[in-house]
Amino acid sequence: MSIAGVDIDLFSTAVLEEPWAAYAALRERGPAVYLDRYGVWAIPRYDEVFAMLRDHQTFSSAPVPALEPERPDMEAARHSILGSDPPRHTTLRAVLSEQLSPRALRTLRADIETQADAVVAGLVERGTYDAVQDLARRFPVEVVARLVGLPEDAREPLLALADAAFNTFGPANELTQASWSRLPEIGGYIAQVMTRETIAPGSWGAAVYAAADRGDISEPDAIQMMNAFIVAGMDTTVNSIGSAIWLLAERPDTWAALREDPSLVRSAYEEALRYESPVSFFCRGVTRPTEVGGVQLDAGDRVMLLFGAANRDERHYADADRFDVRRNPLDHVAFGGGIHGCAGQGLARIEGPAVLGALVRHVEFLELAGEPSRHLNNAVRGLERLPIATRTS
Ligand code: HEM
């Protein structure tokens, strides 16, 4: 079977804002659809995305899982954990295994829930606020920055730096070009703020430097791991929390159901991850000839795994365009899967439900208090503003 290329521009402003029609058209078109404009195979259906994530020998993450991995601005990302294959990947990943183990996370849960409760209780007193600016952007930055061991007064630029890095995973469009000037700041930030001297003892950052001191990883690898924390760990979680609150604020009946049965909070967060996948895509390089759903791919081809499209695939999720807090779609691909499956998903799955759980406890009525606006980024999806009103009774 051969499938002709199509000219859908996944990075136009209109599609970045509302990608669902383009995703549906791609899924309809086939399991692998060549995008002439970008010279890449889009993979829009669930089954193929799921399988490719688990076949790292055929679908390599090196040199970097971006759309145009050879571009000069990808230089730093080319050395990251995201852009590595085994055996290097195995070594880098092992550095985080202790900090991110279920046991280690269990001990963090109560703290994070208390922190979420305090932030939400303060906002609820105000009545009307911006759930993105005042809550979603604030909470994960505090949590991750504390875990990584960043000094309190140095957290402000983190989201802007992560946003710039994510833009460069897309084509060299205006969003990417506007981000170029910020890339050197990421290196500068790590060099100044995330050093052995400044990072808090006992933190994840300290564990990374300890691994370098033992000789488990090189010094540049340690820097790259720091980079991964600040880029991968915050924007993504911010977007997931903002989207979840938006989806609930638009659905009074769903909010009432959560108030009635707070045990639905976890499932609601997973459904928000499926429905509004915070990471739109990552790419892979094809290492050997292979067939995907009847489409022949050659060594050297690139594939773009569309997590957002796969998570709305009707072949896998019945009524996929419906937000259903009872679905509990634990097999969604919002965190990827396979060896690169999100290293921070255990943490995100504590942070997101902690915020939603605190809102459910404190807020009887949750509603929009103005038009939400979208934040445009080539690779991550989320809101810029979400004015909401919350009332306790
Ligand atoms: C809702 C929040 C999050 C989402 C949707 C998300 C999504 C993802 C996805 C899709 C990948 C796979 C990359 C690939 O397959 O190439 C990934 C990897 C990764 N994530 Fe997350 N992430 C989230 C939160 C976090 C947090 C909180 C951290 C750490 C504090 C984190 C750290 C990482 C790291 C280090 C990797 C690279 C793993 C590897 O290459 O082995 N993420 N994330």
XYZ file of C-alpha atoms and ligand atoms in Angstrom:
436
model
C 0.000 0.000 0.000
C 1.354 3.450 -0.708
C -0.010 6.619 0.733
C 0.544 9.896 -1.041
C 1.849 12.839 0.891
C -0.453 15.530 2.215
C 0.077 19.191 2.862
C -1.374 19.604 6.325
C 0.730 22.142 8.239
C 0.765 20.865 11.802
C 2.708 23.972 12.865
C 0.418 26.671 11.460
C -1.148 28.902 14.108
C -4.626 27.554 13.337
C -3.577 23.919 13.767
C -1.483 24.612 16.864
C -4.590 26.203 18.377
C -7.046 23.505 17.302
C -5.280 20.405 15.936
C -8.208 17.969 16.178
C -9.527 18.190 12.601
C -5.997 17.836 11.184
C -5.345 14.872 13.481
C -8.610 13.206 12.426
C -7.746 13.736 8.744
C -4.321 12.173 9.256
C -5.734 9.182 11.166
C -8.275 8.709 8.394
C -5.562 8.904 5.761
C -3.467 6.049 7.129
C -1.144 4.659 9.803
C 1.860 6.588 8.419
C 1.249 9.732 6.369
C 4.110 11.507 4.632
C 4.109 15.248 5.251
C 5.785 16.728 2.166
C 6.287 20.079 3.819
C 8.448 18.658 6.598
C 9.832 15.482 5.028
C 8.581 13.334 7.884
C 6.085 10.507 8.333
C 3.281 11.536 10.684
C 2.118 8.620 12.843
C -1.389 9.592 13.983
C -2.989 6.357 15.206
C -2.713 4.813 18.653
C -1.527 1.286 17.809
C 1.448 2.379 15.718
C 2.526 5.092 18.181
C 2.297 2.602 21.050
C 4.334 -0.029 19.155
C 7.008 2.376 17.859
C 7.647 3.737 21.357
C 8.510 0.186 22.388
C 10.833 -0.601 19.465
C 13.819 1.631 20.102
C 16.039 -0.531 17.922
C 14.077 0.336 14.800
C 12.987 3.811 15.950
C 15.962 5.623 17.410
C 15.862 8.714 19.624
C 19.404 9.745 18.677
C 20.584 12.330 17.915
C 17.453 14.046 19.271
C 13.719 13.296 18.913
C 13.008 16.677 17.280
C 11.638 17.368 13.803
C 14.965 18.637 12.418
C 17.642 16.995 14.583
C 20.605 18.223 12.545
C 19.770 21.924 12.917
C 22.545 23.867 14.688
C 20.224 24.971 17.512
C 19.678 21.314 18.429
C 23.279 20.963 19.566
C 22.575 20.901 23.322
C 19.537 18.634 22.946
C 21.630 16.174 20.946
C 23.445 15.273 24.170
C 20.361 14.884 26.330
C 18.788 11.775 27.828
C 15.872 12.303 25.433
C 18.242 12.075 22.484
C 20.141 8.968 23.522
C 19.835 5.277 22.695
C 21.113 2.366 24.798
C 23.680 1.791 26.178
C 24.181 5.512 26.894
C 20.500 5.954 27.646
C 20.541 3.109 30.170
C 23.389 4.782 32.076
C 21.714 8.199 32.130
C 18.353 6.813 33.139
C 19.866 4.844 36.039
C 20.975 8.105 37.674
C 17.343 9.054 38.262
C 16.001 5.669 39.192
C 16.376 6.073 42.934
C 14.861 9.576 43.156
C 11.941 8.676 40.918
C 11.233 5.217 42.315
C 7.694 4.571 43.576
C 9.111 4.220 47.099
C 10.823 7.627 46.973
C 7.709 9.222 45.499
C 5.474 7.733 48.185
C 7.353 9.711 50.795
C 6.836 12.928 48.788
C 3.116 12.526 48.268
C 1.894 13.890 51.619
C 4.140 16.944 51.351
C 2.997 17.754 47.829
C -0.646 17.345 48.794
C -0.196 19.700 51.749
C 1.540 22.240 49.492
C -1.275 22.027 46.917
C -3.891 22.479 49.594
C -2.233 25.629 50.911
C -1.898 27.212 47.442
C -5.503 26.394 46.508
C -6.939 27.544 49.867
C -5.226 30.924 49.410
C -6.628 31.376 45.910
C -10.129 30.277 46.791
C -10.306 33.168 49.259
C -9.761 35.530 46.340
C -12.752 34.040 44.507
C -11.658 35.026 40.980
C -8.200 34.324 39.632
C -6.229 33.004 36.682
C -5.879 29.247 37.093
C -2.893 29.149 34.712
C -0.909 32.162 35.916
C -1.727 31.903 39.625
C -1.984 28.149 40.087
C -0.850 25.851 37.238
C 2.310 27.879 36.566
C 3.123 28.345 40.189
C 2.694 24.955 41.769
C 4.806 22.557 39.590
C 7.634 25.079 39.443
C 7.730 25.195 43.245
C 7.563 21.407 43.545
C 10.132 20.498 40.883
C 12.484 23.345 41.767
C 12.503 22.205 45.392
C 13.101 18.564 44.449
C 15.855 19.425 41.993
C 17.374 21.648 44.684
C 17.206 25.075 43.010
C 17.652 28.146 45.182
C 14.313 29.910 45.907
C 15.263 33.195 44.275
C 16.306 31.608 40.970
C 13.085 30.027 39.772
C 11.528 32.853 37.810
C 13.024 32.224 34.323
C 12.459 28.457 34.311
C 9.191 28.301 32.406
C 10.316 30.720 29.717
C 13.499 28.687 29.183
C 11.585 25.414 28.944
C 9.079 27.000 26.555
C 11.922 28.122 24.264
C 13.549 24.684 24.289
C 10.259 22.967 23.398
C 9.631 25.338 20.486
C 12.883 24.260 18.871
C 11.591 20.673 18.627
C 9.407 21.919 15.774
C 10.413 23.482 12.436
C 12.415 26.714 12.177
C 9.187 28.780 12.113
C 8.601 32.080 13.886
C 8.064 30.432 17.264
C 11.391 28.629 16.998
C 13.243 31.678 15.695
C 11.899 33.790 18.553
C 13.217 31.131 20.946
C 16.763 30.967 19.634
C 18.035 33.918 21.629
C 16.945 32.240 24.878
C 18.737 28.929 24.310
C 22.162 30.116 25.536
C 20.430 31.302 28.715
C 19.613 27.689 29.583
C 23.306 26.805 29.603
C 24.073 29.996 31.528
C 21.335 29.215 34.055
C 22.736 25.761 34.733
C 26.282 27.092 34.956
C 25.282 29.751 37.483
C 22.409 28.322 39.465
C 22.652 24.567 39.225
C 26.208 24.069 40.391
C 27.534 21.710 43.035
C 27.767 24.698 45.389
C 24.270 26.120 44.858
C 22.167 22.973 44.549
C 20.527 21.796 47.801
C 22.055 18.778 49.572
C 19.945 15.623 49.282
C 18.173 16.937 46.148
C 17.903 15.267 42.725
C 20.503 17.704 41.439
C 22.891 16.593 44.183
C 22.296 12.957 43.138
C 23.226 13.789 39.562
C 26.478 15.432 40.650
C 27.192 12.477 42.960
C 26.847 10.148 39.955
C 29.347 12.314 38.069
C 31.730 12.321 41.045
C 31.588 8.511 41.179
C 32.382 8.418 37.461
C 29.019 6.807 36.552
C 28.355 9.658 34.117
C 30.554 12.361 32.603
C 30.481 16.023 33.658
C 28.728 17.120 30.408
C 26.169 14.350 30.996
C 25.485 15.749 34.469
C 24.800 19.154 32.920
C 22.467 17.529 30.409
C 20.522 15.805 33.156
C 19.994 19.190 34.813
C 18.821 20.482 31.482
C 16.314 17.605 31.223
C 14.838 18.447 34.641
C 14.239 22.090 33.862
C 12.983 21.526 30.342
C 10.944 18.325 30.694
C 9.606 18.603 34.213
C 7.740 21.870 34.457
C 6.008 23.174 31.314
C 4.483 19.771 30.725
C 2.979 19.512 34.200
C 1.877 23.141 34.109
C -0.018 22.501 30.888
C -1.616 19.317 32.182
C -2.960 21.084 35.270
C -4.170 24.146 33.343
C -5.966 21.979 30.782
C -7.547 19.769 33.436
C -8.976 22.777 35.303
C -10.260 24.272 32.044
C -12.001 21.031 31.026
C -13.664 20.821 34.437
C -14.610 24.515 34.594
C -16.463 24.100 31.301
C -18.482 21.141 32.616
C -20.534 21.935 35.741
C -22.082 18.437 35.811
C -18.663 16.814 35.721
C -17.489 19.094 38.518
C -20.530 18.094 40.578
C -19.718 14.415 39.939
C -16.164 14.927 41.225
C -17.458 16.724 44.317
C -19.777 13.834 44.962
C -17.112 11.199 44.402
C -13.590 12.642 44.938
C -12.100 9.224 44.148
C -12.670 10.217 40.486
C -9.917 12.850 40.705
C -7.145 10.528 39.505
C -9.169 9.271 36.595
C -10.106 12.870 35.728
C -6.418 13.841 35.586
C -5.579 10.857 33.356
C -8.475 11.723 31.079
C -7.242 15.324 30.836
C -3.794 13.992 29.861
C -5.394 11.853 27.158
C -7.807 14.517 25.929
C -5.383 17.479 25.835
C -2.004 15.728 25.619
C 0.543 18.242 26.969
C 3.295 16.985 24.634
C 2.052 16.980 21.039
C 4.786 14.830 19.521
C 8.305 13.504 19.640
C 10.146 12.112 16.621
C 12.283 9.070 15.948
C 14.767 8.136 13.225
C 14.174 4.872 11.341
C 17.300 2.696 11.600
C 16.321 -0.162 9.234
C 13.695 -0.872 6.584
C 10.374 -1.639 8.211
C 6.668 -1.727 7.521
C 4.099 0.232 9.486
C 0.511 -0.838 8.928
C 1.336 -1.745 5.331
C 3.406 1.398 4.655
C 7.084 0.818 3.809
C 9.578 2.980 5.722
C 13.280 3.121 4.869
C 16.371 3.484 7.007
C 17.020 7.216 7.410
C 13.324 8.187 7.323
C 11.912 10.182 10.200
C 8.669 9.506 12.002
C 6.684 11.931 14.117
C 4.733 10.197 16.869
C 1.625 12.336 17.338
C 0.700 11.656 20.965
C -2.223 14.092 20.828
C -3.692 12.378 17.751
C -3.080 8.847 19.053
C -4.862 9.683 22.304
C -7.979 10.704 20.337
C -7.980 7.608 18.107
C -11.481 6.109 17.892
C -9.913 2.770 17.000
C -8.608 2.641 20.554
C -10.891 4.868 22.641
C -14.628 4.688 22.083
C -16.105 8.178 21.757
C -12.552 9.540 21.864
C -13.585 13.197 21.452
C -15.662 13.057 24.612
C -14.066 14.092 27.918
C -15.185 11.379 30.319
C -13.791 11.478 33.857
C -14.870 7.884 34.445
C -12.775 6.505 31.562
C -9.488 6.237 33.525
C -7.404 5.768 30.353
C -4.188 4.588 32.014
C -2.849 3.294 28.698
C -2.768 6.761 27.058
C 0.486 7.805 25.406
C 0.717 11.311 26.896
C 3.833 10.170 28.790
C 5.235 8.300 25.781
C 6.230 4.739 26.603
C 9.040 2.207 26.289
C 12.546 3.050 27.443
C 12.052 6.835 27.105
C 8.653 6.759 28.812
C 8.414 9.891 30.960
C 10.820 9.620 33.891
C 8.699 12.080 35.858
C 5.267 10.554 35.316
C 5.057 9.272 38.892
C 5.653 12.816 40.111
C 3.212 14.383 37.627
C 0.615 11.839 38.762
C 1.033 13.130 42.307
C 1.092 16.850 41.411
C -1.923 16.914 39.069
C -4.323 15.004 41.334
C -3.009 16.962 44.358
C -4.156 20.243 42.772
C -7.455 18.851 41.474
C -8.094 17.119 44.808
C -7.498 20.369 46.704
C -9.925 22.204 44.397
C -12.544 19.498 44.858
C -12.201 19.813 48.635
C -12.376 23.612 48.728
C -14.617 24.589 45.827
C -18.275 23.885 45.328
C -18.769 25.920 42.134
C -16.028 26.221 39.544
C -16.720 28.255 36.436
C -15.024 30.282 33.718
C -14.794 34.004 34.522
C -13.646 35.046 31.035
C -12.294 33.658 27.779
C -9.334 31.308 28.163
C -6.445 31.986 25.776
C -4.009 29.500 24.329
C -0.245 29.601 24.653
C 1.293 28.623 21.317
C 4.286 26.311 21.309
C 5.475 23.943 18.577
C 5.705 20.868 20.813
C 3.705 21.404 23.981
C 0.047 22.279 24.311
C -1.476 24.420 27.016
C -3.242 27.616 27.974
C -1.821 31.085 28.563
C -4.752 32.399 30.597
C -7.671 30.729 32.321
C -9.813 33.187 34.306
C -11.984 31.231 36.714
C -14.327 31.928 39.576
C -14.573 29.517 42.450
C -17.130 29.618 45.230
C -17.330 27.541 48.346
C -21.108 27.583 48.509
C 2.113 15.915 32.723
C 3.416 16.051 32.787
C 4.379 15.411 31.835
C 4.197 14.967 30.547
C 2.921 14.984 29.712
C 5.470 14.429 30.101
C 5.689 13.842 28.865
C 6.830 13.169 28.503
C 6.988 12.378 27.310
C 5.926 12.205 26.229
C 8.246 11.851 27.329
C 8.817 10.861 26.306
C 9.891 11.355 25.408
C 10.171 10.418 24.247
O 9.516 9.394 24.097
O 11.056 10.741 23.444
C 8.896 12.322 28.535
C 10.211 12.039 28.917
C 10.818 12.581 30.023
N 10.227 13.295 31.050
Fe 8.288 13.839 31.123
N 6.395 14.586 31.106
C 5.773 15.154 32.194
C 6.336 15.459 33.429
C 7.657 15.263 33.761
C 8.262 15.581 35.049
C 7.496 16.143 36.240
C 9.596 15.279 34.949
C 10.712 15.409 35.960
C 10.709 16.126 36.991
C 9.823 14.750 33.618
C 11.026 14.323 33.141
C 11.194 13.619 31.969
C 12.486 13.098 31.539
C 13.816 13.241 32.274
C 12.243 12.447 30.313
C 13.265 11.745 29.429
C 13.179 10.257 29.683
C 14.102 9.453 28.798
O 14.489 9.927 27.720
O 14.421 8.327 29.198
N 8.629 14.754 32.928
N 8.001 13.111 29.254
